[in-house]
CSV table of C-alpha atoms in Angstrom, one decimal:
chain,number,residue,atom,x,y,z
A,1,UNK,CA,-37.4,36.5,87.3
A,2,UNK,CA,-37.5,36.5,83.9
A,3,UNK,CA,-37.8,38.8,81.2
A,4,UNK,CA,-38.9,38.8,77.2
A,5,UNK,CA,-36.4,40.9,74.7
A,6,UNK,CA,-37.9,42.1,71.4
A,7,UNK,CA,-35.0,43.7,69.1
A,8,UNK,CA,-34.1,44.5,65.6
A,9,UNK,CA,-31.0,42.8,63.7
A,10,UNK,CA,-29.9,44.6,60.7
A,11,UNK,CA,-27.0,41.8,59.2
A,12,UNK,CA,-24.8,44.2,57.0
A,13,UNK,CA,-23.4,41.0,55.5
A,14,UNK,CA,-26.9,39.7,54.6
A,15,UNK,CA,-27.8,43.2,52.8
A,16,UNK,CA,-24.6,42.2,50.6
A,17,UNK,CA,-25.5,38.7,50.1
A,18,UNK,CA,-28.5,39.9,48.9
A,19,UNK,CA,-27.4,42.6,46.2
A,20,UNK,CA,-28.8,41.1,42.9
A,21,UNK,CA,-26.5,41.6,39.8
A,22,UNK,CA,-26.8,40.9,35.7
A,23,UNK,CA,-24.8,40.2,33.4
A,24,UNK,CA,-25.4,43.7,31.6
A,25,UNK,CA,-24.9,45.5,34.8
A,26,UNK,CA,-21.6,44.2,35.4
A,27,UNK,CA,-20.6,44.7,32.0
A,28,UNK,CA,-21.7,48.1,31.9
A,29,UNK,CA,-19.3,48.6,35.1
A,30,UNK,CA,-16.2,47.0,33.6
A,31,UNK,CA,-17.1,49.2,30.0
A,32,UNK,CA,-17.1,52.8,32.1
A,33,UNK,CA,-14.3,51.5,34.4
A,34,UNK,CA,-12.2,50.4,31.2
A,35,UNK,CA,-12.4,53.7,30.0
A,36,UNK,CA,-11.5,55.4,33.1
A,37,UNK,CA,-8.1,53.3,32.9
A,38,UNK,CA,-9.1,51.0,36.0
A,39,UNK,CA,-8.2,47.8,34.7
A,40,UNK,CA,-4.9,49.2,32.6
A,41,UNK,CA,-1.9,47.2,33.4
A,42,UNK,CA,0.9,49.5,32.7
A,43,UNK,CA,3.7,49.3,30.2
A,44,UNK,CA,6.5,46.7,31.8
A,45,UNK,CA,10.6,47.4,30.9
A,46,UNK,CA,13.3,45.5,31.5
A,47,UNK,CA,15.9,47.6,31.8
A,48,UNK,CA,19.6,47.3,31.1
A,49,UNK,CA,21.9,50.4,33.0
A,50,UNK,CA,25.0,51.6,32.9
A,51,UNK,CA,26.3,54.3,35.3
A,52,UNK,CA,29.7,56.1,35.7
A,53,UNK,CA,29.3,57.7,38.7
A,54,UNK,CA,31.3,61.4,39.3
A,55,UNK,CA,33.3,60.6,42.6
A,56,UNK,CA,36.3,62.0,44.1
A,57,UNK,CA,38.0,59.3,41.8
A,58,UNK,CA,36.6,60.3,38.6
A,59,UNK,CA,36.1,64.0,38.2
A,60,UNK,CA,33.1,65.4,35.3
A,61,UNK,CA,35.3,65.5,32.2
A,62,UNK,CA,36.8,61.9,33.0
A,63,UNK,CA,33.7,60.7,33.8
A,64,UNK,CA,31.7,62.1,30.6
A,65,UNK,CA,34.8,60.8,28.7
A,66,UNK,CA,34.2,57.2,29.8
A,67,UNK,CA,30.2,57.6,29.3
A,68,UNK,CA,31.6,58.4,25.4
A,69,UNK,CA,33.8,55.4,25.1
A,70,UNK,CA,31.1,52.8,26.8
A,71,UNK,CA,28.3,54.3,24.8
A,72,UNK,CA,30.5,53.6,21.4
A,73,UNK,CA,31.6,49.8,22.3
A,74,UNK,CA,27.6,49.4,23.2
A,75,UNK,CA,26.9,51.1,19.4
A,76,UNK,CA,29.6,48.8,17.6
A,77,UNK,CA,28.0,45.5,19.2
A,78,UNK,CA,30.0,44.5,22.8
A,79,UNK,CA,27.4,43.2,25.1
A,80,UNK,CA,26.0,45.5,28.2
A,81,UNK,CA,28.0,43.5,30.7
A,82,UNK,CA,30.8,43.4,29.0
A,83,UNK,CA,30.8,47.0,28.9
A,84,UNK,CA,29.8,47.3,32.2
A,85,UNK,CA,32.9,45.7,33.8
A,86,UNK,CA,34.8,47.9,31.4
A,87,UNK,CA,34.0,51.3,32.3
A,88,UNK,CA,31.2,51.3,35.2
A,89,UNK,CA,32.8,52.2,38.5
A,90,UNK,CA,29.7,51.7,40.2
A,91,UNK,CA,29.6,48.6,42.2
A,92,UNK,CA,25.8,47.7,41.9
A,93,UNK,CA,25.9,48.2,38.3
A,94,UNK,CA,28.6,45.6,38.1
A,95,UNK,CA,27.0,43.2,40.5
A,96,UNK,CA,24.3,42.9,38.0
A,97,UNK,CA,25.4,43.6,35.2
A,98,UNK,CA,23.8,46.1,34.2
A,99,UNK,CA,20.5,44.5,34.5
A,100,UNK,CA,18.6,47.6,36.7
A,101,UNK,CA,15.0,45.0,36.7
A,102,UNK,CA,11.9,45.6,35.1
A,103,UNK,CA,9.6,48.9,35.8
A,104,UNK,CA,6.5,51.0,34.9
A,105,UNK,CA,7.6,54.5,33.8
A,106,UNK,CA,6.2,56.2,36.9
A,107,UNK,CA,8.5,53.7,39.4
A,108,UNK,CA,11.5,55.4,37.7
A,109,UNK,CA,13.4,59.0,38.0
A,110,UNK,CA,12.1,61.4,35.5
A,111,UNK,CA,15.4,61.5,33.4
A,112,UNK,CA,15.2,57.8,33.1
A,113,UNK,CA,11.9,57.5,32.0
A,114,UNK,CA,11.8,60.1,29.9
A,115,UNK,CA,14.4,58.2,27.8
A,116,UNK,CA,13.2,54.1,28.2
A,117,UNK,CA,9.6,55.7,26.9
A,118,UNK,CA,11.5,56.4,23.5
A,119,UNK,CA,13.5,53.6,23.5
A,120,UNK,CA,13.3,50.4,20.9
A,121,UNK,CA,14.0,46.9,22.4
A,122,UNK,CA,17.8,46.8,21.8
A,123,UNK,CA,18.8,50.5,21.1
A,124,UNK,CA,21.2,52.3,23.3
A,125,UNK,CA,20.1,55.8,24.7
A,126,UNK,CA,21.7,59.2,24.7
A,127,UNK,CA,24.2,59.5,28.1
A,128,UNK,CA,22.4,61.2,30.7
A,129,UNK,CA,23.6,63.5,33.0
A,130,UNK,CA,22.2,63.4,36.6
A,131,UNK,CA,23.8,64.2,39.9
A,132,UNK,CA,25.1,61.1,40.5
A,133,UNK,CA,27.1,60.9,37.0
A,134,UNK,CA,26.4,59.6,33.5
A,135,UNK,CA,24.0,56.7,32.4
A,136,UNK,CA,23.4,54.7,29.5
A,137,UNK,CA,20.5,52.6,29.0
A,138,UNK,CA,18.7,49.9,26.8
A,139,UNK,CA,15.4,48.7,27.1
A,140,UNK,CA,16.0,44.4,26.9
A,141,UNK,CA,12.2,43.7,27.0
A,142,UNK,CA,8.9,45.7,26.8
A,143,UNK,CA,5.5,44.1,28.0
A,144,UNK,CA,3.2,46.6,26.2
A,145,UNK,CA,0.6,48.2,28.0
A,146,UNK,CA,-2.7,46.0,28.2
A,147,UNK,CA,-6.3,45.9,30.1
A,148,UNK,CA,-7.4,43.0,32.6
A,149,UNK,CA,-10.1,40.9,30.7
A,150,UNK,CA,-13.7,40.6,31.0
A,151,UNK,CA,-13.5,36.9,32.9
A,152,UNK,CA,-10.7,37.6,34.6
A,153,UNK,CA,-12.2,40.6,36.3
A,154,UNK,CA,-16.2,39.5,36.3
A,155,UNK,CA,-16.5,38.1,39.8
A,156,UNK,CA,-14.4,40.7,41.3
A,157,UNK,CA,-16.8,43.6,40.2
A,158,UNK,CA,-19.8,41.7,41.2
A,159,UNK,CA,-18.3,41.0,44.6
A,160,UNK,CA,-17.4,44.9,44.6
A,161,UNK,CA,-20.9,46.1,43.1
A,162,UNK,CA,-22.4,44.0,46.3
A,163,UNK,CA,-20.2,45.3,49.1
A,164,UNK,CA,-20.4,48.8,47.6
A,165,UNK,CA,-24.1,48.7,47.1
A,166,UNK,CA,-24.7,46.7,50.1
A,167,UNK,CA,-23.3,49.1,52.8
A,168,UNK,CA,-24.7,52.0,50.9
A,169,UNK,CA,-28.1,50.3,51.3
A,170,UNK,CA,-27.2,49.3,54.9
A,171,UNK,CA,-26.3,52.8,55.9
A,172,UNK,CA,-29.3,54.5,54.3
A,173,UNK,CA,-31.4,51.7,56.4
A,174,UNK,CA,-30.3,52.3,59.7
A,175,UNK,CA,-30.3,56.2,59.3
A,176,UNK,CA,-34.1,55.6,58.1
A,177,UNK,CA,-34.7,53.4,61.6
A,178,UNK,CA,-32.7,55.9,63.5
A,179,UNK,CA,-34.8,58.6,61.8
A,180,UNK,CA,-38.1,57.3,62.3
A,181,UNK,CA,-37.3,56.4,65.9
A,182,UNK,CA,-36.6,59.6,66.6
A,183,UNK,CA,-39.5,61.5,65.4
A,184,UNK,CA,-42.3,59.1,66.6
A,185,UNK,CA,-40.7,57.0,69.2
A,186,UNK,CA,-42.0,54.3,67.0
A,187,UNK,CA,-42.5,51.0,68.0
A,188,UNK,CA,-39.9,47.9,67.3
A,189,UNK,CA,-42.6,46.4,65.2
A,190,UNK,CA,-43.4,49.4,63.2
A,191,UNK,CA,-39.6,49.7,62.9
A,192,UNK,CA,-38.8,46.4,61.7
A,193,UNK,CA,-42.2,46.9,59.0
């Protein structure tokens, strides 16, 4: 016995492959998507932070009192970790010395980031208040906010055009087969036509 198959093969991965681009096209995309913010890189701090946590230890009042004292040697010129091993009684803060790491805005608690945002390389802030005690902050680097280039981002919008146009394209075909099938029973070569 023996038997003869006929079939269709639709190769998503072809339809891809076969996506033409330009130059002007894909320059167009990264234009539009620059101005939509896609390729922003955000704003980068480094960000120096000294807590004095309220505890059953160190009550409001003596705890805003210490936030004073810290916040003046840090105006008058001590260094953040000296000041931190002063007056911080929060262990993590002194592990680190005072070096919190570096953030966007948005990766940091809106009474922190309220106050870096305003904040020259160097400066000290205002003490905040939060629930766990008083901070003090200073920005030791910024990375301004920038956009990914041109070359940098070419090939991966033409490989995203592709795939995106591609399956589009792929999807519409097989619901166009499916389609046709189904309102004339049409034949696998008329199909594949």
């Amino acid at each position: 016995e023996k038997a003869v198959f006929n079939y269709l093969d639709i190769n998503k991965n072809n339809i891809i492959k076969g996506i033409k681009t330009n130059g002007e096209l894909i320059k167009s995309i990264y234009k539009k998507n620059s101005k939509d913010g896609i390729y922003n890189i955000p704003a980068k701090y480094q960000i120096l932070h000294l807590l004095i946590s309220i505890n059953q230890d160190f009550n409001t009042s003596e705890a805003k009192k210490t936030a004073d004292k810290a916040r003046e040697e840090l105006l008058s010129g001590m260094s953040f970790a000296e000041v931190v091993k002063l007056y911080s009684n929060d262990e993590e803060t002194k592990i680190n010395n005072g070096y919190l790491g570096e953030f966007i805005l948005d990766d940091l608690p809106s009474y922190i980031s309220k106050e870096v945002k305003d904040l020259d390389v160097g400066n000290i802030s205002n003490i905040i208040k939060s629930s766990e005690g008083f901070h003090i902050l200073s920005v030791k680097e910024k990375k301004s906010e920038s956009n990914i280039s041109f070359a940098e981002t070419k090939d991966r919008i033409i490989k995203d055009y592709q795939r995106e146009t591609g399956s589009r394209k792929y999807f519409d075909l097989t619901d166009e087969i499916s389609e046709e099938n189904f309102k004339e029973n049409a034949t696998l070569k008329k199909l594949s036509v």
